[in-house]
Tab-separated table of C-alpha atoms and ligand atoms in Angstrom:
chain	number	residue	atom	x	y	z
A	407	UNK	CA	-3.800	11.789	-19.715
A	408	UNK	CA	-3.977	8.592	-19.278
A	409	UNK	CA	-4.729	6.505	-15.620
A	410	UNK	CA	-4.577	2.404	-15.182
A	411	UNK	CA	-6.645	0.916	-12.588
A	412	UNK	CA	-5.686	-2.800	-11.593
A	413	UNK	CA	-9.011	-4.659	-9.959
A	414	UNK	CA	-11.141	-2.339	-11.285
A	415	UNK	CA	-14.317	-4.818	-11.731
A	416	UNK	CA	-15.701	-3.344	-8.486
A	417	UNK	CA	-15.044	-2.284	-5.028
A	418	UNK	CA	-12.453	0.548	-4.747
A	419	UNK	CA	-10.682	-0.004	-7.991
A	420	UNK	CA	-14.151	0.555	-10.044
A	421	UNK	CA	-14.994	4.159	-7.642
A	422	UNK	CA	-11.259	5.030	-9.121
A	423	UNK	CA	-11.322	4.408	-12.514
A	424	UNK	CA	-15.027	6.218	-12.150
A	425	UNK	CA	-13.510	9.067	-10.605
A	426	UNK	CA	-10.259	9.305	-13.138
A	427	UNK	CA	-12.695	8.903	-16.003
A	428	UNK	CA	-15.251	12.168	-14.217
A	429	UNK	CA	-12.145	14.238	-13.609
A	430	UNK	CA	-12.064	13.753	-17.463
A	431	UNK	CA	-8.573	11.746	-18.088
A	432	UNK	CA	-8.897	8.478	-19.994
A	433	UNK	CA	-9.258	5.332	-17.392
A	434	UNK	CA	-8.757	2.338	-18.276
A	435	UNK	CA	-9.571	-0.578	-15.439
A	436	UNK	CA	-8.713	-4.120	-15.728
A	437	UNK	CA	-10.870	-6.829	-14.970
A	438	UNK	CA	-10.717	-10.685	-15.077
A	439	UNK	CA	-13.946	-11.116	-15.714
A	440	UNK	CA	-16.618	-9.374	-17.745
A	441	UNK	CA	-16.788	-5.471	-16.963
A	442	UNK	CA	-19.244	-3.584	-15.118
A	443	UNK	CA	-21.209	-0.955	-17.144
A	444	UNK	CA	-19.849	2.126	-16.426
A	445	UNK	CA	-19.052	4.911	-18.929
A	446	UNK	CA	-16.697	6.711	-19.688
A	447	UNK	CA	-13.594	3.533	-18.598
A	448	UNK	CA	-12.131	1.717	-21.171
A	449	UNK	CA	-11.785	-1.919	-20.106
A	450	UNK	CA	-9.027	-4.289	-20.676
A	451	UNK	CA	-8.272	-8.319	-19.114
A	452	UNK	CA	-5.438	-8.272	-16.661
A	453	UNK	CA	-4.681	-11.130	-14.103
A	454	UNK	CA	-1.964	-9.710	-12.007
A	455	UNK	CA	-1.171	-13.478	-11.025
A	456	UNK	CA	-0.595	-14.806	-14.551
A	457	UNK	CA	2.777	-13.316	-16.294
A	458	UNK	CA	1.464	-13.752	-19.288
A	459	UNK	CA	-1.893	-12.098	-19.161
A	460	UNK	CA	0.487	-8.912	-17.877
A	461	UNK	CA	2.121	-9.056	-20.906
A	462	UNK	CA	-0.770	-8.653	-22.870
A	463	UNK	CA	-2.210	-6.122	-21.242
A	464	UNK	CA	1.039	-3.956	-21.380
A	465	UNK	CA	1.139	-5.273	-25.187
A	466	UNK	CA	-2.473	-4.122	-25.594
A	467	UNK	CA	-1.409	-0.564	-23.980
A	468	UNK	CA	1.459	-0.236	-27.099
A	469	UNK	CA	3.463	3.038	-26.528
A	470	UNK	CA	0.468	4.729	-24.997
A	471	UNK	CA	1.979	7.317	-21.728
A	472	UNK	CA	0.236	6.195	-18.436
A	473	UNK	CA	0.628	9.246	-16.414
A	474	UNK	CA	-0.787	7.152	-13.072
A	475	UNK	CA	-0.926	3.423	-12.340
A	476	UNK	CA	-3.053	2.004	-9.432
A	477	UNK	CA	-1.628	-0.983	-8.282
A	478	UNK	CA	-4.918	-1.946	-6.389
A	479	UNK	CA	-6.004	-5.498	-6.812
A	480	UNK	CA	-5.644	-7.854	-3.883
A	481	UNK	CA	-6.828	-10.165	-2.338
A	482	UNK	CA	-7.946	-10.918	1.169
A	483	UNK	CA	-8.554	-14.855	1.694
A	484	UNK	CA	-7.234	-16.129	4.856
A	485	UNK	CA	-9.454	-13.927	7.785
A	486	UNK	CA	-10.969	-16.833	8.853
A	487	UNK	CA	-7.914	-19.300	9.430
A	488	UNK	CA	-6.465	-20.348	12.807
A	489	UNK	CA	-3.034	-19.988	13.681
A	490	UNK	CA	-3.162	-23.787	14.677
A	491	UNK	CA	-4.110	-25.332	11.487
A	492	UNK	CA	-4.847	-22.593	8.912
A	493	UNK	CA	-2.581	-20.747	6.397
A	494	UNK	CA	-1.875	-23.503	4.520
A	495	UNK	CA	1.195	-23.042	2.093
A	496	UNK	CA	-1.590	-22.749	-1.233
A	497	UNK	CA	-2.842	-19.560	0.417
A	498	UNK	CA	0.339	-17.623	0.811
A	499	UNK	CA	1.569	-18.271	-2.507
A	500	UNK	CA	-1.777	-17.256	-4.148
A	501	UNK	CA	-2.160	-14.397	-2.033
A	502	UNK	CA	1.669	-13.077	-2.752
A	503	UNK	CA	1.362	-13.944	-6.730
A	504	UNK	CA	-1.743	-11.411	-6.855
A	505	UNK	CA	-0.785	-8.993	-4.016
A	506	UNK	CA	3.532	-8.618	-4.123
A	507	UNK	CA	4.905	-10.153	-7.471
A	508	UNK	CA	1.748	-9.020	-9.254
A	509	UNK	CA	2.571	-5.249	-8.738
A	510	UNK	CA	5.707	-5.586	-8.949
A	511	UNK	CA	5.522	-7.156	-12.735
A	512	UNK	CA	2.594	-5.144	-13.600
A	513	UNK	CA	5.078	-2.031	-12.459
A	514	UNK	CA	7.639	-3.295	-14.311
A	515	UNK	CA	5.432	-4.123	-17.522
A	516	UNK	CA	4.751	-0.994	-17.702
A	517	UNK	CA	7.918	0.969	-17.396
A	518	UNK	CA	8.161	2.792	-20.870
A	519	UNK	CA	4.555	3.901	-20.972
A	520	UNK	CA	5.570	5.514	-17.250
A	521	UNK	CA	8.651	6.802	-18.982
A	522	UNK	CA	6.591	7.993	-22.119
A	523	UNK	CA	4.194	10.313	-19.862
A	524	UNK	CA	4.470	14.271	-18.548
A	525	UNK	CA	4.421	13.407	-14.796
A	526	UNK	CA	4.325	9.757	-14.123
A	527	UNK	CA	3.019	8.551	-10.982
A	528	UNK	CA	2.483	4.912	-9.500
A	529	UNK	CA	0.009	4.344	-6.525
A	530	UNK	CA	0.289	1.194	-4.545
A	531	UNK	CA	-2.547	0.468	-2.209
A	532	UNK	CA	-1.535	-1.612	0.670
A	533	UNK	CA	-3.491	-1.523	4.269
A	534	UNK	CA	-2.734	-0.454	7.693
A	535	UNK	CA	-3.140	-4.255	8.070
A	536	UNK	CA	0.640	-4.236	6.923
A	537	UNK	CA	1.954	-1.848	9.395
A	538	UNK	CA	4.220	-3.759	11.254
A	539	UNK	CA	3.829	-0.634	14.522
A	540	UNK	CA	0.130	-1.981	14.240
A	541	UNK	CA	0.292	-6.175	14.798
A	542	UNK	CA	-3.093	-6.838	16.088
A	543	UNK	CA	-2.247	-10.696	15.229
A	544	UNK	CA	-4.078	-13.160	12.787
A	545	UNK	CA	-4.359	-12.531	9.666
A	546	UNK	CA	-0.854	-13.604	8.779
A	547	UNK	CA	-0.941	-13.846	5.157
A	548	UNK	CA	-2.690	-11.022	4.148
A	549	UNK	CA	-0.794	-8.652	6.895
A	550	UNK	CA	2.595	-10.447	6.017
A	551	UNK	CA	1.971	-9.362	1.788
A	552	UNK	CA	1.095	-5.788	2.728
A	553	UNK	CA	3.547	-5.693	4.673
A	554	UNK	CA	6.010	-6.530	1.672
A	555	UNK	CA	4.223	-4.388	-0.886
A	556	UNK	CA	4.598	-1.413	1.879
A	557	UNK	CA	8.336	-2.402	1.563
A	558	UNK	CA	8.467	-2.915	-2.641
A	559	UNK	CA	6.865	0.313	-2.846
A	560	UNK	CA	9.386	2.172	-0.695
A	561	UNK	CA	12.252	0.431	-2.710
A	562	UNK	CA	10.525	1.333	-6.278
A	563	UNK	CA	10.405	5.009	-5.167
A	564	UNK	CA	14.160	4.976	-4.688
A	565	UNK	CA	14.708	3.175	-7.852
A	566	UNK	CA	12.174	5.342	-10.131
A	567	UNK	CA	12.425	8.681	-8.733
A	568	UNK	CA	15.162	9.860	-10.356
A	569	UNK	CA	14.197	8.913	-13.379
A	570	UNK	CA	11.005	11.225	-12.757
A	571	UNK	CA	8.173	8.418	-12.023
A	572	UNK	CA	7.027	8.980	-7.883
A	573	UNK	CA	5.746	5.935	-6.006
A	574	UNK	CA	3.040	6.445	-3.385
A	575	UNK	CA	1.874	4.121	-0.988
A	576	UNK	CA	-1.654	4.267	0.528
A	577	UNK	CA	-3.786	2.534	2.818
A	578	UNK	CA	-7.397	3.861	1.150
A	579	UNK	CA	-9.433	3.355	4.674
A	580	UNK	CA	-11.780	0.551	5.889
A	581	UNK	CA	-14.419	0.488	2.887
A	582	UNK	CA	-17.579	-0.970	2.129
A	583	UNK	CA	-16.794	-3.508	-0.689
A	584	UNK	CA	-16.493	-7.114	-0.915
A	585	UNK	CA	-13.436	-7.201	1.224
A	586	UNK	CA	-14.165	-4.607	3.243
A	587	UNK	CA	-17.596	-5.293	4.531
A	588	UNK	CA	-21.735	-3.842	4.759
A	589	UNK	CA	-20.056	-2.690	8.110
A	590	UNK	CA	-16.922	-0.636	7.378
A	591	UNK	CA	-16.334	2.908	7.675
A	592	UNK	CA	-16.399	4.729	4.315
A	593	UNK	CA	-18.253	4.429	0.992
A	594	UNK	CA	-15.891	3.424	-2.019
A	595	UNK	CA	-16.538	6.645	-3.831
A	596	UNK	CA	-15.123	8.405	-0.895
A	597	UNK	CA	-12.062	6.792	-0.225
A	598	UNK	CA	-11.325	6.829	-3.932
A	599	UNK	CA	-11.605	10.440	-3.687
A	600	UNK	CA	-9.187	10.809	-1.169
A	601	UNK	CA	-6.928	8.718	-3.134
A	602	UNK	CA	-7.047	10.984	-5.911
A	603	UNK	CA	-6.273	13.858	-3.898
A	604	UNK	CA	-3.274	12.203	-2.840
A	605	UNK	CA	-2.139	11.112	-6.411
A	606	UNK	CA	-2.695	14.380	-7.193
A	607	UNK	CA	-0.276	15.742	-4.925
A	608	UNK	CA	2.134	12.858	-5.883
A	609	UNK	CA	5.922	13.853	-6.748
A	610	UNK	CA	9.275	12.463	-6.660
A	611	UNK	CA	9.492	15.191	-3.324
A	612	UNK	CA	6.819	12.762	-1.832
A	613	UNK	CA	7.285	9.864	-3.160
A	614	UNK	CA	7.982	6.321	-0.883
A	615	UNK	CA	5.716	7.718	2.007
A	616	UNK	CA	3.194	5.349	2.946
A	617	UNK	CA	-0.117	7.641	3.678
A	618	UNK	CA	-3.665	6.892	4.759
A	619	UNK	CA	-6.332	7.863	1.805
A	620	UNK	CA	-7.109	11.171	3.474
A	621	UNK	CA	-3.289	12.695	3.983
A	622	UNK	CA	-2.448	11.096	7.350
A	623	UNK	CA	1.145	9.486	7.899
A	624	UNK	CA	1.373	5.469	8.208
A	625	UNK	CA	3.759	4.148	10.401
A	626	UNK	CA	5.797	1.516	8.425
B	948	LIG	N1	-11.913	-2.629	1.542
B	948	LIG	C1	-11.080	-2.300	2.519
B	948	LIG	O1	-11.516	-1.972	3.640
B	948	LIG	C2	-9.590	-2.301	2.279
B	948	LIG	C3	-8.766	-1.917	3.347
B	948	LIG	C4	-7.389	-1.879	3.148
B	948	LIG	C5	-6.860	-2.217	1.915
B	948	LIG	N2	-7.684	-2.606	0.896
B	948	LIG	C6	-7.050	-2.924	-0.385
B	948	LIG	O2	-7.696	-2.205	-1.415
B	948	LIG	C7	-7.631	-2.938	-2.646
B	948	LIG	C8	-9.020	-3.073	-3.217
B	948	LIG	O3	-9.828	-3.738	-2.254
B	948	LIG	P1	-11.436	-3.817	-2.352
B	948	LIG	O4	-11.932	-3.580	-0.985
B	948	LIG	O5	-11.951	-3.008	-3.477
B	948	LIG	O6	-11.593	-5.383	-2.657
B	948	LIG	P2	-12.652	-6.198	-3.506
B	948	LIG	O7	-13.968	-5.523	-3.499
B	948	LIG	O8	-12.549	-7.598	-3.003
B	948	LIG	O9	-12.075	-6.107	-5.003
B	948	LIG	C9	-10.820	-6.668	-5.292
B	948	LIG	C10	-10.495	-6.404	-6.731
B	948	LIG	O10	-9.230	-7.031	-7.030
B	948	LIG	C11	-9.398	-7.829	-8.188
B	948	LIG	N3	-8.488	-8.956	-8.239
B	948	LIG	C12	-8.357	-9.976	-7.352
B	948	LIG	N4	-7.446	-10.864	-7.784
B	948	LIG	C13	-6.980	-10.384	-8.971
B	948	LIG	C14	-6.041	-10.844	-9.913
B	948	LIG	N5	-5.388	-12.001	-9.758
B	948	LIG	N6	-5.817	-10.099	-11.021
B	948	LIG	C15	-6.488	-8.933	-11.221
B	948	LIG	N7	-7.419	-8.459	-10.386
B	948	LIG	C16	-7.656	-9.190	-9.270
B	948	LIG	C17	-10.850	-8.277	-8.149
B	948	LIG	O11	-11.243	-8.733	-9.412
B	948	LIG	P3	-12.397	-9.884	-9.592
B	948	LIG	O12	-13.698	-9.146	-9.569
B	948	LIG	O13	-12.060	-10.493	-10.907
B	948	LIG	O14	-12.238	-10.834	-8.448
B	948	LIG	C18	-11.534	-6.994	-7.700
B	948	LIG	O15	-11.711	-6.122	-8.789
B	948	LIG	C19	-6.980	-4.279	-2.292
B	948	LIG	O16	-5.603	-4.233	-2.607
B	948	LIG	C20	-7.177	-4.376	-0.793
B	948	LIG	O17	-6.212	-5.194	-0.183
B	948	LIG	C21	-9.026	-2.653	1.057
């Protein structure tokens, strides 16, 4: 059994592919950079951003089944603009490239080794910052690609359910990492556990729901 981890360098994606690789499946994480060292996850280079370097890695992966994919690397760059002179036009197309088209082509990449596998599963992670019942304000860019992968996700699910591959979306909790902050709520191996319980219980029944990391129901 085999479990792909996008952004799995550090913060959440690293506690998953940790935990995938402990619950004894073979993980493999992506990084852009050089990889952490932690055993038992086999490491690969993926840029979700760069078409090319997606090819790669789903030529790298041959006609291996991946029974889960993580879609989980994003990026969070524009909390500190101003509505009055921020957001500049740079910022939402790098932040889209990495967190919208880049699942969506990594998703697609990897299509037949979803196909190839027993009981193929795809977990998005999004945020509650993309729940459109839940607009706080700022944060436009970031809020406004969630908010679209919430919405990809929920159109995958109809698209590959019936041919057996269920789509989750999660938001995995306000988590101490690089994004998330020395003040946020939950350690990463904790939410990562809670996302595995919820991959776990990931089906074509469930799929397109859009679900906190421990079970709870996000409004869209
Ligand atoms: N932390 C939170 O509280 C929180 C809350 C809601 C949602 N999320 C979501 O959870 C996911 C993980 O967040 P995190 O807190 O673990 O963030 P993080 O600590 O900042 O880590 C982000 C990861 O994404 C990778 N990444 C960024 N751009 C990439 C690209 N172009 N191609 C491939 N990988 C790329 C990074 O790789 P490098 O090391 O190479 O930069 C890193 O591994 C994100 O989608 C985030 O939006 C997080």
């Amino acid at each position: 059994m085999t479990a792909v981890v996008t952004g799995a360098g550090r913060g959440i994606g690293l506690a998953l592919a940790a935990a995938f690789a402990a619950r004894g499946m073979a993980a493999v994480g992506t990084v852009r950079g050089e990889p952490p060292a932690v055993a038992g996850v086999e490491w690969a280079r993926l840029d979700v951003a760069q078409p090319a370097s997606i090819a790669a890695f789903a030529a790298g992966l041959g006609g291996r089944p991946v029974e889960i994919l993580v879609c989980n690397a994003g990026i969070y760059p524009d909390r500190r603009e101003w509505v009055e002179r921020g957001y500049p036009a740079a910022m939402w197309a790098e932040t889209f490239a990495v967190n919208v088209t880049g699942v969506f082509l990594t998703v697609q990449a990897l299509l037949a080794n979803l196909d190839a596998a027993n009981r193929p599963r795809v977990g998005i992670i999004a945020s509650q910052l993309g729940s459109s019942t839940r607009a706080a304000g700022g944060s436009y860019i970031y809020r406004a690609s969630k908010a679209a992968v919430v919405n990809l996700g929920r159109n995958l699910a109809a698209d590959l359910g019936p041919r057996g591959i269920a789509v989750g979306i999660y938001h995995p909790g306000w988590v101490r990492t690089g994004m998330g902050g020395p003040a946020a709520d939950l350690d990463a191996d904790v939410a990562a556990a809670g996302l595995l319980a919820r991959l776990e219980a990931l089906s074509p029944a469930t799929a397109g729901r859009f679900e906190t990391w421990d079970g709870e129901t996000m409004p869209f």
